[in-house]
Amino acid sequence: MSVQAEYVGYRVTEGCNAGQACRDRCFSREGGTTPPDPSIDEVRLSLWTLREAGIRAVNLMGGEPTTRDDIVDIARFAHDIGLRVILTTNTIALTKERLDELAPYLDWLSVSIEADNQRVNDGLRGRGQLAAVTQVIGWIGEENYPFHLKVNTQVTAQNMRHIDNIPHFFCGNVEIWKLLQWTPRGDAKKVMSIYAVSPEQYEETVRRERSLHPGLHIVERPYPEIDPDTVILRPGGDLEVNAGPDYVVVGNILTEDARDVLAQAGMIYSRLNVANRMELNESYPSWSQNIANRQPAVLYPGMLE
């Protein structure tokens, strides 16, 4: 089994508490109503099935996973059955008490900051999000939590000139800063003219941030993806890959053989990423040449060792 197939992002909820602008450009949903959360029994069965199929690390994500009252129970179960656990959260609903409860079961906490000022950040993420996430970073600096911290920033046309000072919020507590090129999937396809940046604009942003912050571990995630992206598990058991312009349902781990479904996901990713590289070679030859020899980034160091 490949390294990529040993890590799955599990959407334990499709519900979200972010601001309207964030929901309007969301690449993880596409129209319609929000489905109900999977029951705790389904979540446990899904996590157990992943573990039995050879998965070693799971990212508890959404939607916004902290909107679930039982998120601590979910993280505890994943940890107790031997999975490495990442929690991806916008932090809006994350209290100090809840973080204290979650801490023993997390290997990584993954949070978002979209701009180095409240006006732009909260316009993209929701009112109060910058204050919430910086407060969480502060708590991590005060406590001896056993997990690591990663910050994600989506590079868009709206915040591209407002991210240079984001690391000033890190206070030495952040181990990885991930810069993601904005992705036009799902509902996000409707607002491409507002948020999209070209590969060349994105790569220039990455170069600038690496020059400004040489001591930071900066991970890049362009679009289309050069390296395989996260395999996604949806409520109900559908496993998806997202290496193209739309999500592709590979199969269902609760009704089919999970190992076969995961193997199929790996094969689809291989084909799609070859196509993506060819598209970049044709459309942006100079940019593509710059990254031709780039080594795949280790996003969560130590997770699969």
mmCIF file of C-alpha atoms in Angstrom:
data_model
loop_
_atom_site.group_PDB
_atom_site.id
_atom_site.type_symbol
_atom_site.label_atom_id
_atom_site.label_comp_id
_atom_site.label_asym_id
_atom_site.label_seq_id
_atom_site.Cartn_x
_atom_site.Cartn_y
_atom_site.Cartn_z
ATOM 1 C CA MET A 1 0.000 0.000 0.000
ATOM 2 C CA SER A 2 1.359 3.446 -0.887
ATOM 3 C CA VAL A 3 2.018 6.159 1.675
ATOM 4 C CA GLN A 4 -0.846 8.191 0.236
ATOM 5 C CA ALA A 5 -3.290 5.324 0.743
ATOM 6 C CA GLU A 6 -2.345 5.130 4.420
ATOM 7 C CA TYR A 7 -3.900 8.522 5.168
ATOM 8 C CA VAL A 8 -7.597 9.437 4.812
ATOM 9 C CA GLY A 9 -9.518 12.632 5.488
ATOM 10 C CA TYR A 10 -12.826 11.735 7.157
ATOM 11 C CA ARG A 11 -15.642 14.272 6.954
ATOM 12 C CA VAL A 12 -17.370 13.479 10.231
ATOM 13 C CA THR A 13 -19.866 16.241 9.439
ATOM 14 C CA GLU A 14 -20.905 18.251 6.404
ATOM 15 C CA GLY A 15 -22.256 21.047 8.617
ATOM 16 C CA CYS A 16 -20.203 24.222 8.977
ATOM 17 C CA ASN A 17 -20.248 27.324 11.174
ATOM 18 C CA ALA A 18 -18.047 29.507 8.961
ATOM 19 C CA GLY A 19 -19.172 32.783 7.421
ATOM 20 C CA GLN A 20 -21.286 32.993 4.281
ATOM 21 C CA ALA A 21 -18.360 34.026 2.074
ATOM 22 C CA CYS A 22 -16.494 30.891 3.135
ATOM 23 C CA ARG A 23 -19.496 28.680 2.403
ATOM 24 C CA ASP A 24 -20.035 30.372 -0.969
ATOM 25 C CA ARG A 25 -16.548 29.371 -2.128
ATOM 26 C CA CYS A 26 -16.464 25.991 -0.389
ATOM 27 C CA PHE A 27 -14.761 23.289 -2.445
ATOM 28 C CA SER A 28 -16.046 20.443 -0.253
ATOM 29 C CA ARG A 29 -19.758 20.772 -1.009
ATOM 30 C CA GLU A 30 -21.922 21.427 -4.034
ATOM 31 C CA GLY A 31 -25.441 22.826 -3.642
ATOM 32 C CA GLY A 32 -28.353 21.130 -1.940
ATOM 33 C CA THR A 33 -29.023 20.791 1.754
ATOM 34 C CA THR A 34 -26.531 19.668 4.370
ATOM 35 C CA PRO A 35 -26.953 15.941 5.098
ATOM 36 C CA PRO A 36 -27.304 14.812 8.710
ATOM 37 C CA ASP A 37 -24.196 13.872 10.639
ATOM 38 C CA PRO A 38 -23.305 10.181 10.689
ATOM 39 C CA SER A 39 -24.157 8.500 13.976
ATOM 40 C CA ILE A 40 -21.391 7.778 16.457
ATOM 41 C CA ASP A 41 -21.850 4.071 15.676
ATOM 42 C CA GLU A 42 -21.281 4.722 11.965
ATOM 43 C CA VAL A 43 -18.238 6.863 12.737
ATOM 44 C CA ARG A 44 -16.730 4.143 14.904
ATOM 45 C CA LEU A 45 -17.448 1.474 12.294
ATOM 46 C CA SER A 46 -15.891 3.636 9.577
ATOM 47 C CA LEU A 47 -12.761 4.304 11.626
ATOM 48 C CA TRP A 48 -12.424 0.624 12.527
ATOM 49 C CA THR A 49 -12.894 -0.370 8.880
ATOM 50 C CA LEU A 50 -10.189 2.072 7.796
ATOM 51 C CA ARG A 51 -7.824 0.743 10.440
ATOM 52 C CA GLU A 52 -8.452 -2.872 9.418
ATOM 53 C CA ALA A 53 -7.861 -1.921 5.775
ATOM 54 C CA GLY A 54 -4.390 -0.608 6.577
ATOM 55 C CA ILE A 55 -5.021 3.095 7.134
ATOM 56 C CA ARG A 56 -2.611 4.503 9.694
ATOM 57 C CA ALA A 57 -3.654 8.163 9.971
ATOM 58 C CA VAL A 58 -7.030 9.912 9.802
ATOM 59 C CA ASN A 59 -7.835 13.610 9.497
ATOM 60 C CA LEU A 60 -11.110 14.427 11.288
ATOM 61 C CA MET A 61 -12.543 17.200 9.165
ATOM 62 C CA GLY A 62 -15.775 18.681 7.825
ATOM 63 C CA GLY A 63 -17.618 20.882 7.444
ATOM 64 C CA GLU A 64 -16.543 21.873 10.909
ATOM 65 C CA PRO A 65 -15.892 18.846 13.128
ATOM 66 C CA THR A 66 -16.028 20.773 16.406
ATOM 67 C CA THR A 67 -19.738 21.407 15.844
ATOM 68 C CA ARG A 68 -20.229 17.762 16.839
ATOM 69 C CA ASP A 69 -20.828 17.369 20.579
ATOM 70 C CA ASP A 70 -19.101 13.982 20.453
ATOM 71 C CA ILE A 71 -15.924 15.057 18.662
ATOM 72 C CA VAL A 72 -13.839 14.192 21.740
ATOM 73 C CA ASP A 73 -15.321 10.677 21.778
ATOM 74 C CA ILE A 74 -14.521 10.322 18.071
ATOM 75 C CA ALA A 75 -10.917 11.445 18.507
ATOM 76 C CA ARG A 76 -10.516 9.168 21.533
ATOM 77 C CA PHE A 77 -11.827 6.147 19.639
ATOM 78 C CA ALA A 78 -9.566 6.792 16.644
ATOM 79 C CA HIS A 79 -6.581 7.162 18.947
ATOM 80 C CA ASP A 80 -7.436 4.090 21.012
ATOM 81 C CA ILE A 81 -7.626 1.789 17.978
ATOM 82 C CA GLY A 82 -4.150 2.871 16.939
ATOM 83 C CA LEU A 83 -4.763 5.572 14.337
ATOM 84 C CA ARG A 84 -2.712 8.750 14.195
ATOM 85 C CA VAL A 85 -5.229 11.584 14.535
ATOM 86 C CA ILE A 86 -5.339 15.026 12.918
ATOM 87 C CA LEU A 87 -8.152 17.487 13.648
ATOM 88 C CA THR A 88 -8.819 20.191 11.054
ATOM 89 C CA THR A 89 -10.857 23.072 12.469
ATOM 90 C CA ASN A 90 -11.592 26.745 11.856
ATOM 91 C CA THR A 91 -11.471 27.104 15.702
ATOM 92 C CA ILE A 92 -14.603 29.299 15.871
ATOM 93 C CA ALA A 93 -16.319 26.833 18.225
ATOM 94 C CA LEU A 94 -13.169 25.471 19.879
ATOM 95 C CA THR A 95 -13.088 26.351 23.574
ATOM 96 C CA LYS A 96 -10.120 25.930 25.901
ATOM 97 C CA GLU A 97 -11.993 23.213 27.794
ATOM 98 C CA ARG A 98 -12.697 21.287 24.601
ATOM 99 C CA LEU A 99 -9.087 21.626 23.458
ATOM 100 C CA ASP A 100 -7.906 20.282 26.818
ATOM 101 C CA GLU A 101 -10.194 17.265 26.342
ATOM 102 C CA LEU A 102 -9.041 16.653 22.767
ATOM 103 C CA ALA A 103 -5.330 17.133 23.359
ATOM 104 C CA PRO A 104 -4.413 13.608 24.580
ATOM 105 C CA TYR A 105 -5.862 12.041 21.435
ATOM 106 C CA LEU A 106 -4.394 14.328 18.755
ATOM 107 C CA ASP A 107 -1.138 14.054 16.857
ATOM 108 C CA TRP A 108 -1.746 17.239 14.859
ATOM 109 C CA LEU A 109 -4.109 20.200 15.037
ATOM 110 C CA SER A 110 -4.682 21.876 11.669
ATOM 111 C CA VAL A 111 -6.161 25.407 11.644
ATOM 112 C CA SER A 112 -6.750 28.180 9.106
ATOM 113 C CA ILE A 113 -5.620 31.791 8.791
ATOM 114 C CA GLU A 114 -6.444 33.507 5.505
ATOM 115 C CA ALA A 115 -4.997 36.999 6.016
ATOM 116 C CA ASP A 116 -2.756 39.017 8.290
ATOM 117 C CA ASN A 117 -5.561 41.417 9.216
ATOM 118 C CA GLN A 118 -9.032 40.971 10.651
ATOM 119 C CA ARG A 119 -10.936 42.694 7.841
ATOM 120 C CA VAL A 120 -9.733 40.393 5.077
ATOM 121 C CA ASN A 121 -9.445 37.225 7.163
ATOM 122 C CA ASP A 122 -12.887 37.435 8.747
ATOM 123 C CA GLY A 123 -14.392 38.504 5.441
ATOM 124 C CA LEU A 124 -13.182 35.198 4.036
ATOM 125 C CA ARG A 125 -13.640 32.944 7.079
ATOM 126 C CA GLY A 126 -16.372 34.460 9.223
ATOM 127 C CA ARG A 127 -16.710 37.048 11.968
ATOM 128 C CA GLY A 128 -14.357 36.460 14.867
ATOM 129 C CA GLN A 129 -12.326 33.697 13.214
ATOM 130 C CA LEU A 130 -8.961 35.468 13.374
ATOM 131 C CA ALA A 131 -9.442 36.230 17.066
ATOM 132 C CA ALA A 132 -10.471 32.620 17.686
ATOM 133 C CA VAL A 133 -7.527 31.027 15.896
ATOM 134 C CA THR A 134 -4.922 33.346 17.401
ATOM 135 C CA GLN A 135 -6.369 32.591 20.833
ATOM 136 C CA VAL A 136 -5.973 28.866 20.175
ATOM 137 C CA ILE A 137 -2.367 29.397 19.060
ATOM 138 C CA GLY A 138 -1.798 31.281 22.307
ATOM 139 C CA TRP A 139 -3.227 28.442 24.383
ATOM 140 C CA ILE A 140 -0.900 26.025 22.644
ATOM 141 C CA GLY A 141 2.021 28.240 23.605
ATOM 142 C CA GLU A 142 0.912 28.247 27.241
ATOM 143 C CA GLU A 143 0.196 24.535 27.603
ATOM 144 C CA ASN A 144 2.378 21.488 27.134
ATOM 145 C CA TYR A 145 0.012 19.837 24.672
ATOM 146 C CA PRO A 146 1.334 16.618 23.095
ATOM 147 C CA PHE A 147 0.239 17.461 19.529
ATOM 148 C CA HIS A 148 1.815 19.483 16.704
ATOM 149 C CA LEU A 149 0.273 22.545 15.016
ATOM 150 C CA LYS A 150 -0.178 23.321 11.314
ATOM 151 C CA VAL A 151 -1.673 26.486 9.787
ATOM 152 C CA ASN A 152 -3.398 26.420 6.380
ATOM 153 C CA THR A 153 -3.801 29.436 4.091
ATOM 154 C CA GLN A 154 -5.770 29.359 0.840
ATOM 155 C CA VAL A 155 -4.087 31.658 -1.673
ATOM 156 C CA THR A 156 -6.833 33.523 -3.539
ATOM 157 C CA ALA A 157 -7.168 36.704 -5.571
ATOM 158 C CA GLN A 158 -8.756 38.305 -2.506
ATOM 159 C CA ASN A 159 -5.996 37.663 0.035
ATOM 160 C CA MET A 160 -2.863 37.217 -2.080
ATOM 161 C CA ARG A 161 -1.440 40.561 -0.889
ATOM 162 C CA HIS A 162 -2.524 40.112 2.713
ATOM 163 C CA ILE A 163 -0.636 37.015 3.841
ATOM 164 C CA ASP A 164 2.970 38.178 4.250
ATOM 165 C CA ASN A 165 2.571 38.850 7.971
ATOM 166 C CA ILE A 166 0.466 35.800 8.872
ATOM 167 C CA PRO A 167 3.496 34.125 10.525
ATOM 168 C CA HIS A 168 3.569 36.969 13.054
ATOM 169 C CA PHE A 169 0.587 35.225 14.661
ATOM 170 C CA PHE A 170 2.484 31.940 15.016
ATOM 171 C CA CYS A 171 4.480 32.944 18.129
ATOM 172 C CA GLY A 172 6.884 30.082 17.514
ATOM 173 C CA ASN A 173 4.138 27.497 18.048
ATOM 174 C CA VAL A 174 3.463 26.499 14.416
ATOM 175 C CA GLU A 175 5.510 23.710 12.833
ATOM 176 C CA ILE A 176 4.041 23.783 9.310
ATOM 177 C CA TRP A 177 2.504 26.546 7.191
ATOM 178 C CA LYS A 178 0.599 25.075 4.248
ATOM 179 C CA LEU A 179 -0.132 27.375 1.308
ATOM 180 C CA LEU A 180 -2.949 26.012 -0.846
ATOM 181 C CA GLN A 181 -3.804 27.380 -4.256
ATOM 182 C CA TRP A 182 -7.543 28.114 -4.225
ATOM 183 C CA THR A 183 -9.423 25.152 -5.660
ATOM 184 C CA PRO A 184 -12.471 25.539 -7.963
ATOM 185 C CA ARG A 185 -14.404 22.444 -6.912
ATOM 186 C CA GLY A 186 -17.930 22.107 -5.627
ATOM 187 C CA ASP A 187 -19.700 25.403 -4.920
ATOM 188 C CA ALA A 188 -16.382 27.163 -5.498
ATOM 189 C CA LYS A 189 -16.801 26.714 -9.256
ATOM 190 C CA LYS A 190 -19.495 29.410 -9.153
ATOM 191 C CA VAL A 191 -17.097 32.097 -7.893
ATOM 192 C CA MET A 192 -13.956 31.418 -9.923
ATOM 193 C CA SER A 193 -13.859 34.971 -11.281
ATOM 194 C CA ILE A 194 -13.622 36.317 -7.723
ATOM 195 C CA TYR A 195 -11.089 33.981 -6.121
ATOM 196 C CA ALA A 196 -9.058 32.082 -8.739
ATOM 197 C CA VAL A 197 -5.306 32.619 -9.121
ATOM 198 C CA SER A 198 -3.100 31.215 -11.858
ATOM 199 C CA PRO A 199 -0.373 28.654 -11.137
ATOM 200 C CA GLU A 200 2.202 31.359 -11.855
ATOM 201 C CA GLN A 201 0.584 33.772 -9.370
ATOM 202 C CA TYR A 202 0.461 31.031 -6.782
ATOM 203 C CA GLU A 203 4.072 29.979 -7.291
ATOM 204 C CA GLU A 204 5.218 33.602 -7.044
ATOM 205 C CA THR A 205 3.366 33.871 -3.728
ATOM 206 C CA VAL A 206 5.074 30.726 -2.437
ATOM 207 C CA ARG A 207 8.494 32.050 -3.481
ATOM 208 C CA ARG A 208 7.801 35.369 -1.763
ATOM 209 C CA GLU A 209 6.751 33.754 1.504
ATOM 210 C CA ARG A 210 9.756 31.428 1.519
ATOM 211 C CA SER A 211 12.007 34.428 0.995
ATOM 212 C CA LEU A 212 10.316 36.415 3.768
ATOM 213 C CA HIS A 213 10.198 33.492 6.220
ATOM 214 C CA PRO A 214 13.224 31.257 5.541
ATOM 215 C CA GLY A 215 12.980 29.565 8.931
ATOM 216 C CA LEU A 216 9.445 28.289 8.410
ATOM 217 C CA HIS A 217 8.545 24.857 7.079
ATOM 218 C CA ILE A 218 6.269 25.922 4.209
ATOM 219 C CA VAL A 219 4.348 23.218 2.346
ATOM 220 C CA GLU A 220 2.744 24.001 -1.014
ATOM 221 C CA ARG A 221 -0.408 22.528 -2.545
ATOM 222 C CA PRO A 222 -0.939 23.830 -6.094
ATOM 223 C CA TYR A 223 -3.967 23.240 -8.288
ATOM 224 C CA PRO A 224 -4.126 21.058 -10.287
ATOM 225 C CA GLU A 225 -2.256 18.957 -7.748
ATOM 226 C CA ILE A 226 1.187 17.706 -8.706
ATOM 227 C CA ASP A 227 1.326 15.220 -5.857
ATOM 228 C CA PRO A 228 -1.673 13.086 -4.833
ATOM 229 C CA ASP A 229 -4.090 14.952 -2.586
ATOM 230 C CA THR A 230 -6.132 13.600 0.317
ATOM 231 C CA VAL A 231 -8.413 10.597 -0.087
ATOM 232 C CA ILE A 232 -11.780 11.703 1.346
ATOM 233 C CA LEU A 233 -14.312 9.622 3.286
ATOM 234 C CA ARG A 234 -17.838 11.044 3.325
ATOM 235 C CA PRO A 235 -20.678 10.316 5.762
ATOM 236 C CA GLY A 236 -22.295 7.083 4.622
ATOM 237 C CA GLY A 237 -18.998 5.459 3.658
ATOM 238 C CA ASP A 238 -18.345 6.814 0.151
ATOM 239 C CA LEU A 239 -14.620 7.186 -0.559
ATOM 240 C CA GLU A 240 -13.657 9.972 -2.958
ATOM 241 C CA VAL A 241 -10.570 11.332 -4.654
ATOM 242 C CA ASN A 242 -10.266 14.980 -5.632
ATOM 243 C CA ALA A 243 -7.353 15.175 -8.038
ATOM 244 C CA GLY A 244 -9.498 16.585 -10.862
ATOM 245 C CA PRO A 245 -12.080 19.348 -11.320
ATOM 246 C CA ASP A 246 -14.746 17.265 -9.550
ATOM 247 C CA TYR A 247 -14.880 14.679 -6.806
ATOM 248 C CA VAL A 248 -14.819 11.075 -7.983
ATOM 249 C CA VAL A 249 -16.600 8.449 -5.876
ATOM 250 C CA VAL A 250 -14.424 5.347 -5.915
ATOM 251 C CA GLY A 251 -16.602 3.052 -3.815
ATOM 252 C CA ASN A 252 -18.075 2.566 -0.360
ATOM 253 C CA ILE A 253 -15.931 1.175 2.455
ATOM 254 C CA LEU A 254 -19.004 0.082 4.457
ATOM 255 C CA THR A 255 -20.643 -1.956 1.690
ATOM 256 C CA GLU A 256 -17.596 -3.088 -0.320
ATOM 257 C CA ASP A 257 -14.158 -4.454 0.491
ATOM 258 C CA ALA A 258 -12.375 -1.423 1.954
ATOM 259 C CA ARG A 259 -8.934 -2.586 0.842
ATOM 260 C CA ASP A 260 -10.114 -2.884 -2.748
ATOM 261 C CA VAL A 261 -11.728 0.565 -2.620
ATOM 262 C CA LEU A 262 -8.548 2.139 -1.246
ATOM 263 C CA ALA A 263 -6.426 0.406 -3.888
ATOM 264 C CA GLN A 264 -8.741 1.706 -6.604
ATOM 265 C CA ALA A 265 -8.417 5.213 -5.166
ATOM 266 C CA GLY A 266 -4.657 4.980 -5.531
ATOM 267 C CA MET A 267 -4.893 3.912 -9.172
ATOM 268 C CA ILE A 268 -7.326 6.730 -10.025
ATOM 269 C CA TYR A 269 -5.045 9.254 -8.349
ATOM 270 C CA SER A 270 -2.085 8.064 -10.385
ATOM 271 C CA ARG A 271 -3.956 8.548 -13.669
ATOM 272 C CA LEU A 272 -5.429 11.930 -12.714
ATOM 273 C CA ASN A 273 -2.134 13.360 -11.496
ATOM 274 C CA VAL A 274 -0.373 12.362 -14.718
ATOM 275 C CA ALA A 275 -3.101 14.246 -16.606
ATOM 276 C CA ASN A 276 -2.740 17.263 -14.308
ATOM 277 C CA ARG A 277 1.018 17.388 -14.858
ATOM 278 C CA MET A 278 0.508 17.253 -18.637
ATOM 279 C CA GLU A 279 -2.019 20.100 -18.419
ATOM 280 C CA LEU A 280 0.419 22.258 -16.461
ATOM 281 C CA ASN A 281 3.242 21.462 -18.874
ATOM 282 C CA GLU A 282 1.100 22.674 -21.780
ATOM 283 C CA SER A 283 -0.526 25.697 -20.126
ATOM 284 C CA TYR A 284 2.262 27.029 -17.889
ATOM 285 C CA PRO A 285 5.568 25.632 -19.221
ATOM 286 C CA SER A 286 7.847 28.025 -17.334
ATOM 287 C CA TRP A 287 6.096 27.471 -14.019
ATOM 288 C CA SER A 288 5.916 23.728 -14.563
ATOM 289 C CA GLN A 289 9.646 23.581 -15.258
ATOM 290 C CA ASN A 290 10.338 25.351 -11.963
ATOM 291 C CA ILE A 291 8.670 22.550 -10.013
ATOM 292 C CA ALA A 292 9.659 19.637 -12.239
ATOM 293 C CA ASN A 293 12.323 18.481 -9.804
ATOM 294 C CA ARG A 294 10.483 19.389 -6.612
ATOM 295 C CA GLN A 295 10.438 16.592 -4.080
ATOM 296 C CA PRO A 296 7.007 15.660 -2.671
ATOM 297 C CA ALA A 297 6.461 17.454 0.625
ATOM 298 C CA VAL A 298 6.149 15.508 3.849
ATOM 299 C CA LEU A 299 3.006 17.149 5.170
ATOM 300 C CA TYR A 300 2.869 15.561 8.610
ATOM 301 C CA PRO A 301 6.433 14.575 9.570
ATOM 302 C CA GLY A 302 6.559 11.366 11.577
ATOM 303 C CA MET A 303 2.904 10.472 11.026
ATOM 304 C CA LEU A 304 3.510 7.290 9.051
ATOM 305 C CA GLU A 305 6.797 6.220 10.576
#
